[in-house]
GROMACS .gro file of C-alpha atoms in nm:
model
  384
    1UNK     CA    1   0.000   0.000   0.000
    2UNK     CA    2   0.341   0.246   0.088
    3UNK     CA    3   0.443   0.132  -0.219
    4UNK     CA    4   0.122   0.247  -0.462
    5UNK     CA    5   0.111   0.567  -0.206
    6UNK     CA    6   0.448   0.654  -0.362
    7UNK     CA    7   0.387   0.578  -0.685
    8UNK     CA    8   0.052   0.809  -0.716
    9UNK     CA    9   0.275   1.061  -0.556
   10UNK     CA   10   0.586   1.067  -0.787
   11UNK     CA   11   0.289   1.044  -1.062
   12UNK     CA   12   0.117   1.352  -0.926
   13UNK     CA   13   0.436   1.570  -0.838
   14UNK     CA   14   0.566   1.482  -1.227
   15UNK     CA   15   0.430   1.813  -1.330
   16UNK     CA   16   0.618   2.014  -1.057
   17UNK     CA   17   0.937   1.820  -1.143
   18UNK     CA   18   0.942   1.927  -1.511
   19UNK     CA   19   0.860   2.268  -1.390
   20UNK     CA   20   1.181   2.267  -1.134
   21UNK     CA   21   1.400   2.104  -1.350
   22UNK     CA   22   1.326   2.366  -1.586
   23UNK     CA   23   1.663   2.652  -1.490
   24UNK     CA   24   1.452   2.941  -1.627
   25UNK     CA   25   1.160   2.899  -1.393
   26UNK     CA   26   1.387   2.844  -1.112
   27UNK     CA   27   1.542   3.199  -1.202
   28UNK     CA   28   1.170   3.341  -1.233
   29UNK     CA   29   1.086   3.208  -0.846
   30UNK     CA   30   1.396   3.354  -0.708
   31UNK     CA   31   1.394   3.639  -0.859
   32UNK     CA   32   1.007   3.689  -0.759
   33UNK     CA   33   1.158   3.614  -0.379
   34UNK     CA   34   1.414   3.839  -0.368
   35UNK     CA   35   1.220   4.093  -0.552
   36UNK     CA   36   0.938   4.051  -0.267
   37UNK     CA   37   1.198   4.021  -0.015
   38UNK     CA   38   1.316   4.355  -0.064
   39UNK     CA   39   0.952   4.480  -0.107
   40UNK     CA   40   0.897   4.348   0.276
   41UNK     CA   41   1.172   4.643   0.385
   42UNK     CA   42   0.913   4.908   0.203
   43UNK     CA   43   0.666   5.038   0.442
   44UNK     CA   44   0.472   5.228   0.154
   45UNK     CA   45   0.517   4.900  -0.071
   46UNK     CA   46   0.411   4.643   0.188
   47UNK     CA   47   0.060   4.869   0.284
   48UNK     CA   48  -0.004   4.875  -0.101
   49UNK     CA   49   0.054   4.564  -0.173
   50UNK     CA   50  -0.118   4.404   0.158
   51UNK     CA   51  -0.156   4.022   0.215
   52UNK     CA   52  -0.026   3.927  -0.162
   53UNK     CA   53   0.321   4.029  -0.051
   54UNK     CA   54   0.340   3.749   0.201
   55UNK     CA   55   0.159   3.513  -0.042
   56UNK     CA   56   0.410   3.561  -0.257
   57UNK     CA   57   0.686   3.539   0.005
   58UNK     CA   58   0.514   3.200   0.090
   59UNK     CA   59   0.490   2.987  -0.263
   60UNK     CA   60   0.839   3.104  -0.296
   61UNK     CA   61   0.947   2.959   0.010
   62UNK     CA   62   0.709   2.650  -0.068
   63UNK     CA   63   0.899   2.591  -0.418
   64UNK     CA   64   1.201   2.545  -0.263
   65UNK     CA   65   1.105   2.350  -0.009
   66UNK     CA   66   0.965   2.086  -0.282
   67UNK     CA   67   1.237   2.168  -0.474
   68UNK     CA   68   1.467   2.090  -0.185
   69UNK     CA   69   1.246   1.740  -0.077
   70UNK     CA   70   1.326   1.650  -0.412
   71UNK     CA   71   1.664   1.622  -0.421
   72UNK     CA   72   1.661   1.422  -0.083
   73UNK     CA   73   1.432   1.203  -0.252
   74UNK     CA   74   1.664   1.144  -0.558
   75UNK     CA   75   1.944   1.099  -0.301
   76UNK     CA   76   1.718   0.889  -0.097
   77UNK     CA   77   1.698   0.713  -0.398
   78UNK     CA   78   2.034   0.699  -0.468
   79UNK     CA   79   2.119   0.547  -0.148
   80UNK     CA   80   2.360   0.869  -0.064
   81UNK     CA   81   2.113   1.093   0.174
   82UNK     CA   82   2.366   1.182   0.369
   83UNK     CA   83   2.615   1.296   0.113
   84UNK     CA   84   2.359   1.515  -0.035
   85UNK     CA   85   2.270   1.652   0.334
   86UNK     CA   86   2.630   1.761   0.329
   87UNK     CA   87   2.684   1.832   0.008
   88UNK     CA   88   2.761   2.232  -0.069
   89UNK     CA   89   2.377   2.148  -0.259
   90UNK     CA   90   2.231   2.033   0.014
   91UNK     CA   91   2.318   2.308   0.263
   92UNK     CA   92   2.203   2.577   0.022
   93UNK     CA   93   1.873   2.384  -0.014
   94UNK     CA   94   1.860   2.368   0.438
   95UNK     CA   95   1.951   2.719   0.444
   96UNK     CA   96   1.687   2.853   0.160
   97UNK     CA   97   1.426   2.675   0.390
   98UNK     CA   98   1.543   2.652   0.741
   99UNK     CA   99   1.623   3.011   0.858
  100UNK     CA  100   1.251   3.201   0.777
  101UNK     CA  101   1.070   2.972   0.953
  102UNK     CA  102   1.338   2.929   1.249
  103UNK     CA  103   1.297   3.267   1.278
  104UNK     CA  104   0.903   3.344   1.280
  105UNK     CA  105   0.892   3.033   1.570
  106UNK     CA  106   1.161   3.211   1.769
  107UNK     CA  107   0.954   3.512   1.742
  108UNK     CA  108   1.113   3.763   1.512
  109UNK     CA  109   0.889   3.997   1.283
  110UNK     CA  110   0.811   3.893   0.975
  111UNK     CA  111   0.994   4.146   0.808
  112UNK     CA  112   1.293   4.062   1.021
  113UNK     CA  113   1.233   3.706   0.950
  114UNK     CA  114   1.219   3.734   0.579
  115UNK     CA  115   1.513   3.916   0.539
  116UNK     CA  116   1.680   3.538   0.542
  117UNK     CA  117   1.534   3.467   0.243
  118UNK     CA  118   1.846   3.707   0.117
  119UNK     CA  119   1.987   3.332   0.146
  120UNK     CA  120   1.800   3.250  -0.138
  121UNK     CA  121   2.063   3.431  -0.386
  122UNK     CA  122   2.279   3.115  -0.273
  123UNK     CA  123   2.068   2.921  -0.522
  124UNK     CA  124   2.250   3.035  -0.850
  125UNK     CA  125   2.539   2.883  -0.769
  126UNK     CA  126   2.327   2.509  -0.833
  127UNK     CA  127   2.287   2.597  -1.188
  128UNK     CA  128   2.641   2.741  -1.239
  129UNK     CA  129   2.950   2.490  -1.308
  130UNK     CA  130   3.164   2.769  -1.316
  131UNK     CA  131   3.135   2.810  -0.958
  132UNK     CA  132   3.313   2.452  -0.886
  133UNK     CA  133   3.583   2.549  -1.160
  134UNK     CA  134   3.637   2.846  -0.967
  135UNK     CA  135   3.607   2.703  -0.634
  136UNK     CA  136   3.914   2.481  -0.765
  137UNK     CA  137   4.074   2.739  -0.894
  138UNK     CA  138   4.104   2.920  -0.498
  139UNK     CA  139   4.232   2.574  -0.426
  140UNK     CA  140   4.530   2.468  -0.682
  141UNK     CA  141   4.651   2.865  -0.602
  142UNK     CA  142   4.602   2.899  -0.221
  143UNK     CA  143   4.957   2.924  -0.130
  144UNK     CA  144   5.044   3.197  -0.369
  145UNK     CA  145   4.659   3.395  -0.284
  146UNK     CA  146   4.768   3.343   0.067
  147UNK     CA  147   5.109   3.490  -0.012
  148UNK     CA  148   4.965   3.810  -0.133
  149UNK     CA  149   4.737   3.806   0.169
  150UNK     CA  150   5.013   3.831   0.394
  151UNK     CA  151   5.172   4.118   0.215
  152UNK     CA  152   4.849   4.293   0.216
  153UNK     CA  153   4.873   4.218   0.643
  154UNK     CA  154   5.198   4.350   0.669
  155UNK     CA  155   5.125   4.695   0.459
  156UNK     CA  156   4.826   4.714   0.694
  157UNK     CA  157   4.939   4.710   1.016
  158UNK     CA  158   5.267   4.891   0.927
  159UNK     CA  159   5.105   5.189   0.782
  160UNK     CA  160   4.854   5.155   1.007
  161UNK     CA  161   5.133   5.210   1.348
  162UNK     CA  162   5.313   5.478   1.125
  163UNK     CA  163   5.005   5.654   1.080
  164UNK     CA  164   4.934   5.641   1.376
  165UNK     CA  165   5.253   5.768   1.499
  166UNK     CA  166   5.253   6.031   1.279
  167UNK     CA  167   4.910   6.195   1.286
  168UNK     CA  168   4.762   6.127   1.659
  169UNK     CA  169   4.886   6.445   1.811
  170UNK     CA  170   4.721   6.638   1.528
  171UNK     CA  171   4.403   6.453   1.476
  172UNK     CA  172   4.350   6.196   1.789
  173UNK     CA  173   3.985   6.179   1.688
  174UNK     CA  174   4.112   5.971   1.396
  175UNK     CA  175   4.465   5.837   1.473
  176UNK     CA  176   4.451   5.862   1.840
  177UNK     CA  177   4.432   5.469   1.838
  178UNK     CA  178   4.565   5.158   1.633
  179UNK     CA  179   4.181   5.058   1.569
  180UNK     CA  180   4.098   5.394   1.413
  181UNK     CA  181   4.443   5.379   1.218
  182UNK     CA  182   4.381   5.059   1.095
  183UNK     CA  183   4.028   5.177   0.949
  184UNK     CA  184   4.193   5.399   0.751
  185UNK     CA  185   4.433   5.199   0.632
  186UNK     CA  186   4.202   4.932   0.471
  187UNK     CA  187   4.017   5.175   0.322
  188UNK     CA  188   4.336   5.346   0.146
  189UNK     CA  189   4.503   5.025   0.043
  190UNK     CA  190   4.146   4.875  -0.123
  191UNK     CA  191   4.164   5.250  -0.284
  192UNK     CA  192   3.780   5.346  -0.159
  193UNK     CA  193   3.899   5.658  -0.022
  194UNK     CA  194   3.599   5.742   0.161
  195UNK     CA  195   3.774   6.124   0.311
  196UNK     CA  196   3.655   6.115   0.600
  197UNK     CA  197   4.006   6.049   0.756
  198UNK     CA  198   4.330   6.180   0.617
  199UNK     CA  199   4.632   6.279   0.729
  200UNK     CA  200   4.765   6.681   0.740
  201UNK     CA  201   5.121   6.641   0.744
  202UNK     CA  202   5.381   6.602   0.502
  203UNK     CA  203   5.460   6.266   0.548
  204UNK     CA  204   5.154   6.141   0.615
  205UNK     CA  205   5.081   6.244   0.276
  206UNK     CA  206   5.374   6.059   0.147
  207UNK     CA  207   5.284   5.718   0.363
  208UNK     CA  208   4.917   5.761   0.215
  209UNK     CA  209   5.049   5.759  -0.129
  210UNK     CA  210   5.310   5.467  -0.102
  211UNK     CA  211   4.972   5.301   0.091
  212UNK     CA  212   4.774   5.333  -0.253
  213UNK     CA  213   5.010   5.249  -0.415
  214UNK     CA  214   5.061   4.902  -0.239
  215UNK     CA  215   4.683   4.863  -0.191
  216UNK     CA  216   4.686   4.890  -0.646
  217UNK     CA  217   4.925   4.628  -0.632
  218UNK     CA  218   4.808   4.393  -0.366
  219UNK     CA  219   4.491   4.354  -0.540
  220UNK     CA  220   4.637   4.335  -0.926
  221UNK     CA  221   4.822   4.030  -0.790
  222UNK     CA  222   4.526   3.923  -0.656
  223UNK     CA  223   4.367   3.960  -0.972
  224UNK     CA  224   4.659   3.827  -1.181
  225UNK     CA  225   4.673   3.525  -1.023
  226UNK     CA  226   4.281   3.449  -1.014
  227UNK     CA  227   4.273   3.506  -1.416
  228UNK     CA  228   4.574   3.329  -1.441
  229UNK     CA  229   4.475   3.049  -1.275
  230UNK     CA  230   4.053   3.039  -1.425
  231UNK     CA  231   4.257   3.058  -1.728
  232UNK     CA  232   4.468   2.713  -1.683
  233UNK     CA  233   4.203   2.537  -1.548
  234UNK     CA  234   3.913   2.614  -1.833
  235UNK     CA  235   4.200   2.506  -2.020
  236UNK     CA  236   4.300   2.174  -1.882
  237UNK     CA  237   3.939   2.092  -1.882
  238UNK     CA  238   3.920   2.170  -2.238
  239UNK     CA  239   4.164   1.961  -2.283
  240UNK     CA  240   4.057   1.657  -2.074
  241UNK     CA  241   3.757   1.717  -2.276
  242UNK     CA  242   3.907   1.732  -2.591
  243UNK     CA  243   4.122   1.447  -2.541
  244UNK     CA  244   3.819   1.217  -2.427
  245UNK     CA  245   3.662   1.316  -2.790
  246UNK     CA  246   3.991   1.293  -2.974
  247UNK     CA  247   4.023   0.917  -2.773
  248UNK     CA  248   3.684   0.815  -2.938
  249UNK     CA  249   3.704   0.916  -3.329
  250UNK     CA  250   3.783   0.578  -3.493
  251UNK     CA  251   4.012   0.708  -3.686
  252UNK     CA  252   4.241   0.805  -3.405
  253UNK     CA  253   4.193   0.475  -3.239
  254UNK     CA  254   4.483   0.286  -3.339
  255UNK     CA  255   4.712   0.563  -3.208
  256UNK     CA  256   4.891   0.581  -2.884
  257UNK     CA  257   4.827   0.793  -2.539
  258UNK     CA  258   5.107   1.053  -2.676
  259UNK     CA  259   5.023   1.072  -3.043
  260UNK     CA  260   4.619   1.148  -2.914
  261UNK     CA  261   4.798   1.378  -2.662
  262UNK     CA  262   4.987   1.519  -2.915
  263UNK     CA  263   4.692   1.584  -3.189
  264UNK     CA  264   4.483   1.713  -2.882
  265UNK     CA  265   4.673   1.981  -2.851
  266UNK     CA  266   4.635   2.050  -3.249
  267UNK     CA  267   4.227   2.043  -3.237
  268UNK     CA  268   3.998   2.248  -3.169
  269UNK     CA  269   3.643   2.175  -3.084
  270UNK     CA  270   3.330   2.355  -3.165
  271UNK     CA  271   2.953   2.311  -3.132
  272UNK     CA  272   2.750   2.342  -3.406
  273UNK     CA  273   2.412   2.402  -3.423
  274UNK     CA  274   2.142   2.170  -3.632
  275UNK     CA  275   2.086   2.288  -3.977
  276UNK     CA  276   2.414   2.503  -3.978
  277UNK     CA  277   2.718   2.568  -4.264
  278UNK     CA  278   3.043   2.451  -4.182
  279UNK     CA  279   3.197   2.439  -4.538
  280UNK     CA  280   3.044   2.654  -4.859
  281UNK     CA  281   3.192   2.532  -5.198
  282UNK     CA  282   3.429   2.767  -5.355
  283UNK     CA  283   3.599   2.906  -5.059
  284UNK     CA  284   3.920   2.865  -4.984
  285UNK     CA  285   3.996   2.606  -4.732
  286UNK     CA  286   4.232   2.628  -4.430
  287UNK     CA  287   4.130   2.356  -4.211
  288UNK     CA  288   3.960   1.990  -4.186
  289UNK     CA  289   3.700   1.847  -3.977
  290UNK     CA  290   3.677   1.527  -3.746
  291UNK     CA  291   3.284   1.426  -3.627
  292UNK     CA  292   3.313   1.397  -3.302
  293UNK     CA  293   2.912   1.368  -3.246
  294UNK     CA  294   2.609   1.395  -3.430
  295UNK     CA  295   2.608   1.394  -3.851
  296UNK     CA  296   2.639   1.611  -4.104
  297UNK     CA  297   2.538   1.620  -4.474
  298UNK     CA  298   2.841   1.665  -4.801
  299UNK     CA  299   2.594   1.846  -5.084
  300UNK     CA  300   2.803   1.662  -5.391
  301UNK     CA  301   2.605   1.573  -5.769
  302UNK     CA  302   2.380   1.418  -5.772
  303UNK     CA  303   2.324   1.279  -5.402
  304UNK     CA  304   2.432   1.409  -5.055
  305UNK     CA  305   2.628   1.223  -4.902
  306UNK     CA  306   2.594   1.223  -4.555
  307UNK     CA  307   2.874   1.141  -4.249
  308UNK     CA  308   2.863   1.037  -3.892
  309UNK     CA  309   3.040   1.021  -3.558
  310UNK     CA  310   3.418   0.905  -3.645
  311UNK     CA  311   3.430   1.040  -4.021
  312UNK     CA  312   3.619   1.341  -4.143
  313UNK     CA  313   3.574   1.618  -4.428
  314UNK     CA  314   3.756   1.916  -4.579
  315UNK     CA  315   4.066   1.738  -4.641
  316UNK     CA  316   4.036   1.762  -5.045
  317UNK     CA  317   4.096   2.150  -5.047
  318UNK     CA  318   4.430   2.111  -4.802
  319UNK     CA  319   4.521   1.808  -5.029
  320UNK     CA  320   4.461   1.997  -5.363
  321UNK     CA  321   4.428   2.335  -5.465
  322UNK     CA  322   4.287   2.506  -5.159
  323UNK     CA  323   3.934   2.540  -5.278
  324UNK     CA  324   3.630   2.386  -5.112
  325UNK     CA  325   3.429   2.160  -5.377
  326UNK     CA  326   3.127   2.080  -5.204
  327UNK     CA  327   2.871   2.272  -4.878
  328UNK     CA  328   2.894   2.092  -4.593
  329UNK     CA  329   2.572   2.117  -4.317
  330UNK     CA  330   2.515   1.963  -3.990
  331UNK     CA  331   2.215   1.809  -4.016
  332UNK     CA  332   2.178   1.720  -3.623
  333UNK     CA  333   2.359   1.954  -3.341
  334UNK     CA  334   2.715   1.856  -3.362
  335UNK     CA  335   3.064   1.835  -3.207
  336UNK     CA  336   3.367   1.876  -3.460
  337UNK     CA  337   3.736   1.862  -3.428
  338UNK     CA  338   3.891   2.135  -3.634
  339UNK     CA  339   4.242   2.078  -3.736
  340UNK     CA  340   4.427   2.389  -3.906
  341UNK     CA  341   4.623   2.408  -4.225
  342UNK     CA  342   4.953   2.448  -4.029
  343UNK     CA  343   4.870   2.140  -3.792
  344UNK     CA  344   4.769   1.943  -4.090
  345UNK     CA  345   5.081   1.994  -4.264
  346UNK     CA  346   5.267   1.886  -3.879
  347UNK     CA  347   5.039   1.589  -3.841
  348UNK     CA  348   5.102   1.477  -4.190
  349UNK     CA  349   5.474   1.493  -4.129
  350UNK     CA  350   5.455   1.344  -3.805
  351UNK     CA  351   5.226   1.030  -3.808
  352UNK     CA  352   5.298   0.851  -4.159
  353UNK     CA  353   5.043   0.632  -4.084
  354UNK     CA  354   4.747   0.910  -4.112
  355UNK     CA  355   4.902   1.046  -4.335
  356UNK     CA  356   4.852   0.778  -4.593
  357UNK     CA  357   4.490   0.731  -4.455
  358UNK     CA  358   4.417   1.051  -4.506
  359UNK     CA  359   4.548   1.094  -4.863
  360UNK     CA  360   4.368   0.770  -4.941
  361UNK     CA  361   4.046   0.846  -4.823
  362UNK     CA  362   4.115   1.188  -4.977
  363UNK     CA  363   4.179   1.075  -5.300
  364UNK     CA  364   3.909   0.810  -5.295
  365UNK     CA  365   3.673   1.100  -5.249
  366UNK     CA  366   3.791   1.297  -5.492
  367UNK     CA  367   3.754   0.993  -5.762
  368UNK     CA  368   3.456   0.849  -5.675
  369UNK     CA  369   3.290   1.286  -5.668
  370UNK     CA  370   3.420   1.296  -6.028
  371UNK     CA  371   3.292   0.972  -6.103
  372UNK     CA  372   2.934   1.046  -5.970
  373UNK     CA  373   2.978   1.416  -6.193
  374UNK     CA  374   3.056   1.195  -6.522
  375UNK     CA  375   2.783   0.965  -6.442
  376UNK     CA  376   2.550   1.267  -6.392
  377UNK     CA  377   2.607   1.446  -6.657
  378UNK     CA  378   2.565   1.169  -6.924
  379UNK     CA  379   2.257   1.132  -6.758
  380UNK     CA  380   2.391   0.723  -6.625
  381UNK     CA  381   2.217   0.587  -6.262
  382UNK     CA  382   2.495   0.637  -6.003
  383UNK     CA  383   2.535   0.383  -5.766
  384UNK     CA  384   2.480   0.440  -5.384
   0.00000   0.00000   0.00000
């Protein structure tokens, strides 16, 4: 009886689970929350809008809360509850739930109490991979980030005592003690510059400007080694990626781990759309293509011929005279390996094997195009 209970429930909450699996209407709740949330602080907007501001407040908070049960329940599922409970996922779904409620039952007002639905902004980062990349990105360069944090320590507190030093018989109101002093130095060396503390002397001019000048390049290190760092790891992912395609094209199948390592680093990869050009006949060609995934469709007389996962094109204008003899169209959303003029000519040189495959399939092509053009044009049946 448990057992058909669940069943007509997972039946009946199908709807909702399209709906929240849908990123879009996620973003459209959340931004409806936050939107009301900030509404709440209004007095004007909160009298206008009357009891539909905490209706809306409350299907908000209800969405997630499904939103959140379902995720146990595919972790339930799953057999891994508790890693999901722990999960970074998991605590953003306790903490978009949790903390309103928690704080109407300990007696807060509601417009104290829904001021932690703020904690619902913690929800983009579920439908944002880069937020792992970059969260791995803090950890491969923590040593030299923490490096640059310790600099930035050091500046601080030494400006902060020679500031101090300097300006607290002239202005004790805002050197007269380290804490004061050290306000003002954060805010010179993150450059904000609010005014409402600086120094009168001469060389507390001078220490201000060395401080901004440290505080520009404390943080361009900062920033140097973040983009640095995003940088390597989007590529080594592209790569891993890359390599895992390059690894599956028959064609490269026979090689070696260092020869696919080696003509990884050659491709590129790009995602075409269904129904999209890659090659247009009579252009001059600088590259060839590997199909990674999905199919696309060679417009040769007096049938297309079409190619799948594995197969590769444009090769006839780097083998000949440089101009393309044919369209080429995905006909299904595709993944292709480009390989450039330049790496062509290195691959060719390199890996005599491929080499000859290439110029055999390339020159099989080639006959069996001018053989369908004769048979064409003499009007003949050409065979399939």
């Amino acid at each position: 009886m448990s057992q058909g209970a669940f069943s007509n429930l997972a039946q009946y909450s199908a709807p909702f689970r399209r709906f929240a699996a849908w990123a879009p209407a996620r973003h459209l709740v959340l931004a409806l929350g936050l939107i009301a949330m900030t509404a709440v602080t209004v007095p004007e907007v909160r009298k206008a809008a009357g009891i539909w501001l905490p209706i809306c407040l409350w299907c908000c908070l209800g969405f997630f809360a499904a939103e959140s049960a379902l995720r146990l329940r595919a972790s339930w599922a799953a057999g891994a509850p508790r890693r999901h409970i722990f999960s970074p996922s998991g605590l953003v779904d306790l903490l978009g739930v949790a903390p309103v409620p928690i704080a109407l039952l300990c007696g807060a007002e509601p417009q104290t109490a829904w001021l932690f639905a703020a904690l619902w902004v913690l929800k983009l980062g579920q439908d944002s991979p880069g937020f792992a990349q970059l969260a791995r990105v803090f950890v491969l360069e923590a040593k030299p980030l923490a490096s640059v944090l310790a600099l930035f320590l050091i500046v601080l507190f030494l400006a902060s005592a020679a500031m101090h030093v300097l300006e607290r018989e002239g202005q004790p109101a805002a050197f007269g003690t380290m804490p004061a002093a050290l306000w003002w130095a954060v805010v010179t060396l993150s450059t904000t510059g609010y005014g409402d503390e600086v120094p009168h002397t001469a060389f507390g001019h001078l220490l201000g400007s060395v401080v901004m000048i440290c505080g520009i390049a404390t943080f361009g290190l900062w920033t140097g080694i973040l983009a640095t760092g995003f940088a390597s790891e989007s590529r080594r992912r592209n790569f891993i990626e890359t390599w895992d395609l390059v690894s599956k094209v028959p064609f490269f199948q026979t090689l070696d781990p260092t020869a696919i390592t080696e003509i990884t680093h050659m491709l590129r990869r790009v995602e075409i759309p269904e129904r999209t050009a890659v090659i247009r006949r009579g252009r001059v060609g600088d590259c060839m293509y590997f199909i990674a995934a999905g199919e696309v469709e060679v417009d040769v007389a007096p049938t297309p011929v079409r190619l799948g996962v594995g197969a590769f094109f444009g090769e006839l204008a780097l083998l000949g005279d440089s101009i393309r003899t044919a369209n080429v169209a995905t006909t299904t959303a595709s993944t292709l390996l480009i390989l450039d003029l330049a790496d062509f000519r290195t691959l060719m040189a390199h890996h005599s094997e491929l080499a000859r495959a290439i110029d055999a399939e390339g020159k099989r092509r080639l006959g069996e195009n001018l053989r369908r053009r004769e048979l064409h044009s003499r009007g003949g049946a050409v065979p399939s």
